[in-house]
Short mmCIF file of C-alpha atoms in Angstrom, two decimals:
data_model
loop_
_atom_site.label_atom_id
_atom_site.label_comp_id
_atom_site.label_asym_id
_atom_site.label_seq_id
_atom_site.Cartn_x
_atom_site.Cartn_y
_atom_site.Cartn_z
CA MET A 20 153.10 148.99 109.63
CA ALA A 21 149.48 149.22 112.00
CA ILE A 22 148.67 146.29 112.99
CA ARG A 23 144.54 145.41 111.43
CA PRO A 24 141.88 143.79 113.20
CA LEU A 25 142.54 139.98 113.79
CA VAL A 26 139.27 138.74 111.02
CA THR A 27 137.66 134.38 112.95
CA LEU A 28 138.05 131.16 111.14
CA GLU A 29 134.42 131.95 108.80
CA ASP A 30 135.61 136.22 108.01
CA LEU A 31 137.89 133.78 105.80
CA ALA A 32 135.27 132.65 104.05
CA THR A 33 134.81 135.45 102.73
CA ALA A 34 137.59 136.74 102.20
CA ARG A 35 139.84 137.80 98.81
CA GLY A 36 142.20 135.13 98.11
CA PRO A 37 145.25 134.31 96.64
CA PHE A 38 145.93 133.33 101.24
CA LEU A 39 148.93 132.66 102.78
CA SER A 40 149.41 130.39 105.63
CA VAL A 41 151.41 129.77 107.97
CA ARG A 42 152.30 127.37 110.63
CA LEU A 43 154.87 127.74 113.25
CA THR A 44 156.74 125.90 116.66
CA THR A 45 156.56 128.95 119.33
CA ASP A 46 157.37 127.49 121.99
CA GLY A 47 158.00 129.25 125.68
CA ALA A 48 159.23 125.83 126.59
CA VAL A 49 162.72 127.12 125.61
CA GLU A 50 165.54 129.87 126.40
CA ASN A 51 165.20 132.95 125.06
CA ALA A 52 161.69 131.55 122.94
CA GLY A 53 161.22 134.25 121.84
CA PRO A 54 164.06 135.03 119.35
CA ARG A 55 164.15 131.92 118.18
CA SER A 56 160.67 131.81 117.66
CA HIS A 57 161.91 134.97 114.99
CA LEU A 58 164.85 132.91 114.01
CA ARG A 59 162.53 130.81 112.17
CA TRP A 60 159.96 132.78 110.95
CA TRP A 61 163.04 134.18 108.99
CA GLY A 62 164.16 131.87 107.21
CA LEU A 63 160.57 131.15 106.76
CA ARG A 64 159.93 133.83 104.92
CA ASP A 65 162.67 134.84 102.55
CA ASP A 66 161.06 131.10 101.57
CA LEU A 67 157.83 132.45 101.02
CA LEU A 68 158.77 135.67 98.85
CA ARG A 69 160.85 133.48 96.72
CA ARG A 70 157.96 131.33 96.05
CA GLY A 71 156.23 134.26 95.96
CA ALA A 72 154.42 135.40 98.33
CA PRO A 73 154.16 139.56 98.48
CA GLU A 74 155.19 141.55 100.95
CA GLN A 75 151.76 143.07 101.66
CA VAL A 76 150.88 139.61 103.17
CA VAL A 77 153.86 138.17 104.43
CA ALA A 78 154.44 141.51 106.83
CA PRO A 79 151.68 140.84 108.99
CA VAL A 80 153.11 137.50 110.28
CA ASP A 81 156.28 139.93 111.26
CA ALA A 82 154.00 141.30 114.00
CA LEU A 83 152.27 138.41 115.57
CA VAL A 84 155.30 136.15 115.75
CA PRO A 85 157.96 137.50 119.25
CA GLU A 86 155.53 137.56 121.85
CA ALA A 87 153.22 134.87 120.33
CA HIS A 88 155.13 132.33 122.21
CA ARG A 89 153.56 133.56 125.55
CA TYR A 90 150.17 132.23 124.40
CA GLY A 91 150.31 128.71 123.26
CA ARG A 92 153.15 126.47 121.01
CA VAL A 93 152.16 126.92 117.96
CA LEU A 94 150.77 129.40 116.72
CA HIS A 95 149.04 129.93 113.00
CA VAL A 96 148.23 133.01 110.39
CA VAL A 97 146.51 133.69 107.02
CA VAL A 98 146.70 136.09 106.06
CA ALA A 99 144.54 136.66 102.67
CA GLY A 100 145.21 139.24 99.48
CA ASP A 101 143.27 142.69 100.86
CA GLY A 102 145.20 142.03 104.48
CA ALA A 103 142.17 140.22 106.83
CA THR A 104 144.81 138.36 108.90
CA PHE A 105 143.32 135.69 111.26
CA ALA A 106 145.58 134.17 114.10
CA ASP A 107 145.93 130.85 116.13
CA HIS A 108 147.53 130.42 119.34
CA ALA A 109 147.09 125.98 119.86
CA ARG A 110 148.27 124.64 123.02
CA ASP A 111 149.92 121.39 121.69
CA GLY A 112 152.15 120.52 119.36
CA SER A 113 154.17 117.70 118.82
CA ARG A 114 155.86 118.12 116.78
CA ASP A 115 158.12 121.76 115.62
CA VAL A 116 156.55 123.06 112.98
CA ALA A 117 157.52 125.83 110.22
CA GLU A 118 155.65 125.73 106.79
CA GLY A 119 153.96 128.13 104.14
CA ARG A 120 152.03 128.14 101.90
CA TYR A 121 150.92 131.14 99.25
CA GLU A 122 147.86 129.61 97.54
CA ALA A 123 143.59 130.49 96.25
CA LEU A 124 142.38 128.92 99.29
CA ALA A 125 143.54 129.61 103.86
CA TRP A 126 144.67 126.03 105.53
CA THR A 127 142.63 125.85 108.26
CA LEU A 128 141.82 121.98 108.77
CA PRO A 129 145.50 121.87 110.82
CA VAL A 130 142.97 124.42 113.34
CA LEU A 131 140.20 122.77 113.14
CA ALA A 132 141.72 120.35 114.34
CA THR A 133 143.31 121.72 116.96
CA ARG A 134 140.27 123.24 118.32
CA GLN A 135 138.34 120.19 118.84
CA ARG A 136 140.92 118.85 121.18
CA GLU A 137 140.09 121.82 123.04
CA VAL A 138 137.69 120.98 125.21
CA PRO A 139 135.21 123.04 127.08
CA HIS A 140 135.83 121.69 130.37
CA LEU A 141 134.94 122.87 134.55
CA LEU A 142 137.61 122.15 136.91
CA VAL A 143 136.10 121.16 140.24
CA LEU A 144 137.54 120.84 144.11
CA ALA A 145 134.94 121.39 146.97
CA ASP A 146 134.37 120.33 150.46
CA ARG A 147 132.82 121.40 153.02
CA ARG A 148 133.55 124.86 153.04
CA GLY A 149 133.29 125.48 149.22
CA ALA A 150 135.10 125.10 146.43
CA ASP A 151 138.72 125.57 143.69
CA ILE A 152 136.31 126.87 140.61
CA THR A 153 139.49 126.61 137.15
CA ALA A 154 136.22 126.87 133.74
CA VAL A 155 138.17 126.73 130.94
CA ARG A 156 136.87 127.68 127.07
CA ARG A 157 138.14 127.59 124.17
CA GLY A 158 140.60 130.96 123.96
CA GLY A 159 141.19 131.76 127.95
CA ALA A 160 140.56 129.89 131.55
CA LEU A 161 138.35 132.02 134.85
CA LEU A 162 139.94 130.52 138.39
CA GLU A 163 137.09 131.46 141.05
CA ASP A 164 136.60 130.32 144.75
CA VAL A 165 133.98 130.14 146.08
CA GLU A 166 133.39 130.28 150.05
CA ALA A 167 130.68 129.11 151.89
CA THR A 168 128.36 131.51 154.16
CA GLU A 169 128.12 129.16 156.89
CA GLU A 170 131.04 126.34 158.33
CA PRO A 171 130.12 122.55 159.15
CA LEU A 172 129.57 122.34 162.83
CA THR A 173 132.43 121.49 164.54
CA ARG A 174 132.55 118.32 167.25
CA GLN A 175 133.43 119.40 170.69
CA HIS A 176 133.00 116.92 173.56
CA LYS A 177 134.44 115.16 176.58
CA GLY A 178 133.03 112.40 176.01
CA GLY A 179 129.62 110.99 174.25
CA TRP A 180 126.33 111.91 172.81
CA ALA A 181 123.01 110.11 173.12
CA ASP A 182 122.45 108.87 169.31
CA LEU A 183 119.58 111.56 169.66
CA ASN A 184 122.27 114.00 170.03
CA GLU A 185 124.54 112.00 167.49
CA HIS A 186 121.94 112.02 164.62
CA ARG A 187 120.72 115.92 165.03
CA TYR A 188 124.10 117.23 165.08
CA GLN A 189 125.21 115.00 161.87
CA ARG A 190 122.18 116.11 160.09
CA ARG A 191 122.46 119.65 160.76
CA ALA A 192 126.01 119.55 159.18
CA GLU A 193 125.16 117.72 156.30
CA ASN A 194 122.41 120.81 156.58
CA SER A 195 125.20 122.95 156.34
CA TRP A 196 127.04 120.90 153.75
CA GLU A 197 124.15 121.40 151.57
CA ARG A 198 123.64 124.56 151.49
CA ASN A 199 127.50 125.96 150.76
CA ALA A 200 127.12 123.80 148.11
CA GLY A 201 124.24 124.45 146.79
CA GLU A 202 126.19 128.73 146.41
CA VAL A 203 129.00 126.41 144.40
CA ALA A 204 126.54 124.75 142.66
CA VAL A 205 124.97 128.65 141.29
CA GLU A 206 128.84 129.14 140.44
CA VAL A 207 129.44 125.59 138.44
CA ALA A 208 126.47 126.07 136.34
CA ARG A 209 127.36 130.15 135.42
CA LEU A 210 130.53 128.85 134.63
CA ALA A 211 129.33 125.82 133.29
CA ARG A 212 126.87 128.53 130.40
CA TRP A 213 129.75 130.71 130.34
CA ALA A 214 132.50 127.96 129.30
CA ASP A 215 129.61 125.81 127.33
CA ALA A 216 130.96 123.29 128.76
CA ALA A 217 131.33 119.58 127.59
CA VAL A 218 131.76 118.03 131.29
CA ILE A 219 133.47 118.86 134.40
CA LEU A 220 135.53 117.43 136.53
CA VAL A 221 134.78 116.88 140.30
CA ALA A 222 137.38 115.85 143.16
CA GLY A 223 137.29 116.82 146.62
CA ASP A 224 135.20 115.43 149.51
CA VAL A 225 132.93 112.97 148.62
CA ARG A 226 129.96 113.58 149.89
CA ALA A 227 130.67 117.63 148.99
CA VAL A 228 131.08 116.18 145.49
CA GLN A 229 126.91 113.93 145.84
CA PHE A 230 125.86 117.33 147.17
CA LEU A 231 127.41 119.60 144.27
CA ARG A 232 125.71 117.06 142.17
CA ASP A 233 122.66 117.00 143.04
CA ASP A 234 121.79 120.86 142.52
CA LEU A 235 122.64 121.40 139.26
CA PRO A 236 120.26 121.34 135.91
CA GLY A 237 119.89 118.20 135.52
CA ASP A 238 121.89 118.74 131.37
CA LEU A 239 123.93 120.27 133.68
CA ALA A 240 124.83 116.75 136.07
CA THR A 241 125.11 114.75 133.69
CA LEU A 242 128.02 116.26 132.18
CA VAL A 243 129.63 116.24 136.23
CA ARG A 244 132.46 113.58 136.48
CA ALA A 245 134.26 112.64 139.90
CA VAL A 246 137.68 112.49 140.08
CA GLY A 247 140.31 111.68 142.40
CA GLY A 248 142.02 115.17 144.11
CA GLU A 249 141.30 117.54 147.11
CA ARG A 250 140.71 120.97 147.39
CA TRP A 251 144.27 123.73 147.70
CA ASN A 252 146.16 123.28 151.07
CA ALA A 253 148.20 126.27 151.95
CA ASP A 254 151.62 124.07 151.45
CA GLY A 255 150.22 123.95 147.66
CA SER A 256 149.54 120.35 148.16
CA GLY A 257 145.84 118.92 146.22
CA GLY A 258 144.17 119.68 143.46
CA ILE A 259 143.19 117.06 141.07
CA ASN A 260 146.26 113.61 140.32
CA VAL A 261 144.46 112.45 137.36
CA ASP A 262 145.20 113.82 133.68
CA VAL A 263 143.02 116.19 132.29
CA ASP A 264 144.66 116.64 129.30
CA ALA A 265 144.25 112.53 128.91
CA VAL A 266 140.73 112.46 129.74
CA LEU A 267 139.95 115.63 127.46
CA ASP A 268 141.89 113.75 124.84
CA ALA A 269 139.50 110.84 125.04
CA LEU A 270 136.12 112.93 125.41
CA ALA A 271 137.18 114.67 122.09
CA ALA A 272 137.94 111.12 121.02
CA GLU A 273 135.01 110.14 121.42
CA ALA A 274 132.65 112.93 120.02
CA THR A 275 134.57 112.50 117.07
CA ARG A 276 133.89 108.13 116.76
CA ALA A 277 130.04 108.98 117.35
CA LEU A 278 129.97 111.22 114.22
CA LEU A 279 131.27 107.98 112.14
CA ASP A 280 128.69 105.80 114.20
CA ARG A 281 126.46 108.02 112.81
CA PHE A 282 128.15 107.96 108.77
CA ALA A 283 128.34 103.86 109.28
CA GLU A 284 124.97 103.88 110.31
CA ALA A 285 122.80 107.11 108.59
CA ARG A 286 126.24 104.78 104.83
CA GLY A 287 124.05 101.72 105.92
CA ARG A 288 120.46 103.05 105.34
CA GLY A 289 121.33 105.16 102.87
CA ASP A 290 120.07 108.26 104.52
CA ARG A 291 121.45 111.50 105.50
CA ALA A 292 124.95 110.78 104.30
CA ALA A 293 127.69 112.18 101.72
CA GLU A 294 130.76 110.12 100.51
CA GLY A 295 133.67 111.21 98.40
CA ALA A 296 134.53 115.00 96.54
CA ASP A 297 131.37 114.34 94.44
CA ASP A 298 128.70 114.27 96.21
CA VAL A 299 130.00 115.83 99.37
CA ALA A 300 130.47 118.80 97.77
CA GLY A 301 127.18 118.16 95.66
CA ALA A 302 125.67 118.78 98.92
CA LEU A 303 127.73 121.19 100.48
CA ARG A 304 126.02 123.25 97.36
CA ALA A 305 122.25 123.18 98.06
CA GLY A 306 122.71 123.76 101.67
CA GLN A 307 122.22 120.12 103.04
CA VAL A 308 125.34 119.52 105.52
CA ASP A 309 124.62 118.96 108.76
CA THR A 310 129.29 118.42 109.97
CA LEU A 311 131.84 117.81 107.17
CA LEU A 312 134.51 114.82 108.19
CA LEU A 313 137.39 115.93 106.58
CA ALA A 314 140.50 113.94 106.62
CA ASP A 315 143.69 116.56 106.08
CA ASP A 316 145.34 114.32 103.46
CA ALA A 317 148.42 117.13 102.38
CA ALA A 318 149.27 114.45 99.65
CA ASP A 319 145.38 115.14 98.02
CA ALA A 320 146.54 117.12 94.65
CA ARG A 321 143.24 117.80 93.46
CA VAL A 322 142.12 120.44 92.59
CA ALA A 323 138.38 121.48 93.41
CA TYR A 324 136.80 125.19 91.80
CA PHE A 325 135.32 127.56 93.73
CA GLY A 326 133.16 130.16 93.46
CA ASP A 327 132.18 133.82 95.65
CA ASP A 328 129.28 132.49 97.92
CA PRO A 329 130.04 129.89 99.94
CA HIS A 330 127.57 127.44 97.69
CA ALA A 331 129.45 127.64 94.82
CA VAL A 332 131.19 124.79 95.27
CA ALA A 333 131.95 122.26 92.33
CA THR A 334 135.04 119.48 91.68
CA THR A 335 133.95 119.21 88.00
CA THR A 336 134.33 121.67 84.55
CA ALA A 337 131.47 120.59 84.07
CA ALA A 338 129.84 121.70 87.13
CA VAL A 339 131.36 124.90 86.98
CA HIS A 340 129.14 125.88 83.79
CA ALA A 341 125.73 124.04 84.43
CA LEU A 342 125.67 125.62 87.99
CA GLY A 343 126.97 128.89 85.29
CA PHE A 344 129.77 131.32 88.11
CA GLU A 345 132.98 132.15 88.04
CA ALA A 346 135.37 130.08 90.02
CA ARG A 347 138.56 129.34 90.34
CA GLU A 348 140.92 126.61 91.34
CA GLY A 349 142.30 125.61 94.46
CA ARG A 350 142.25 122.61 96.99
CA VAL A 351 140.15 120.12 97.18
CA ARG A 352 139.62 120.23 100.90
CA GLU A 353 140.39 123.45 101.78
CA ALA A 354 137.69 124.15 98.48
CA LEU A 355 135.47 121.64 101.29
CA VAL A 356 136.20 123.87 103.89
CA ARG A 357 136.06 127.24 102.57
CA ALA A 358 132.10 125.98 101.54
CA ALA A 359 131.34 124.39 105.32
CA LEU A 360 132.53 127.31 107.35
CA GLY A 361 130.88 129.63 104.88
CA THR A 362 127.68 128.22 104.78
CA GLY A 363 126.78 127.78 108.54
CA CYS A 364 128.36 123.68 108.58
CA ALA A 365 130.58 122.13 111.88
CA VAL A 366 133.56 120.36 110.64
CA ARG A 367 134.84 117.86 112.40
CA VAL A 368 138.50 116.68 111.11
CA ILE A 369 138.98 112.63 110.41
CA GLU A 370 141.51 110.11 110.47
CA PRO A 371 142.65 109.73 106.77
CA THR A 372 141.38 105.79 107.51
CA ASP A 373 138.25 106.38 109.17
CA GLY A 374 134.69 105.81 107.92
CA PRO A 375 134.49 107.83 104.33
CA ALA A 376 135.40 107.29 100.84
CA GLU A 377 138.59 109.58 100.16
CA GLY A 378 138.60 110.18 103.58
CA ILE A 379 134.84 112.91 102.79
CA GLY A 380 132.48 112.37 103.79
CA ALA A 381 129.35 114.81 105.29
CA LEU A 382 126.26 113.79 108.09
CA LEU A 383 122.99 115.49 105.69
CA ARG A 384 120.18 117.39 107.60
CA TRP A 385 117.84 116.33 104.67
CA ALA A 386 118.53 113.03 102.14
#
């Protein structure tokens, strides 16, 4: 069958349901990864058909599974009733999953949770000759080598130099390193903008790292974190010697904690915070929400009501009647996410025990 172009997560907010949502482990590190993913999918596929999912929304997943292990450890697919298809390949995944839903609303919270942990970043290995730069943004990475146009002076002599000459040698060498670092900084800045980097991890010679930091624009210099490591050598040694994933996980956790702290402060002032499904739905209807804070609680069986317009979301039939929109029912958390994505709000997935009551809150643009 022909495969339709994939849509974005935001496109799902206006697509017509019901939606098939599939989450499937596709681990490329195991033997016969493709056939294993196919077998796992085929068992889930039969179960979804038995539960009422029509063939026309199940079939688009078939073409995405065989090669999915090449792109990530977990495949998440959403197929709308009109055939619009969204696919995401997550690089992480702590447990094997083979889950599917056929419901009125798309199941997108796992995708949002994964994306907020994938922090865009740069890895820079710098020395006096230049740098190895890896830029990682959502959906891919770019690796570049930047070599110096001028080698630092090599010290060759048969005896001691006078203090003046020694100072001149050091000064000229530093000038050369500064020029090289300036070239590296230009490329680092370009790639940092391309990746929308949240952090720039820099390792290598201490002086080269400092020159690079000095040459970067102020907003990018603040993103630099010096870590251990060196440029790659011909024998394959070198590289960054810290756990990059752990650093990025910590940054993602810091970002979530900062939002929860802002929420707690706003709630304490009674200003620019909404809490609980009812109040958050009202804020989404009014266009007040800046950031939706939401826990993915599969045990929450409550429903909400939504209309064609993403702003049209309510938690009671009384509100639906008062607003006068034609409503359909769906899970309350998915309804709130749909409204947020459809109205340009940020979404942050939190732990159920953190922050707002019911695991549902919002930072508002105005009170």
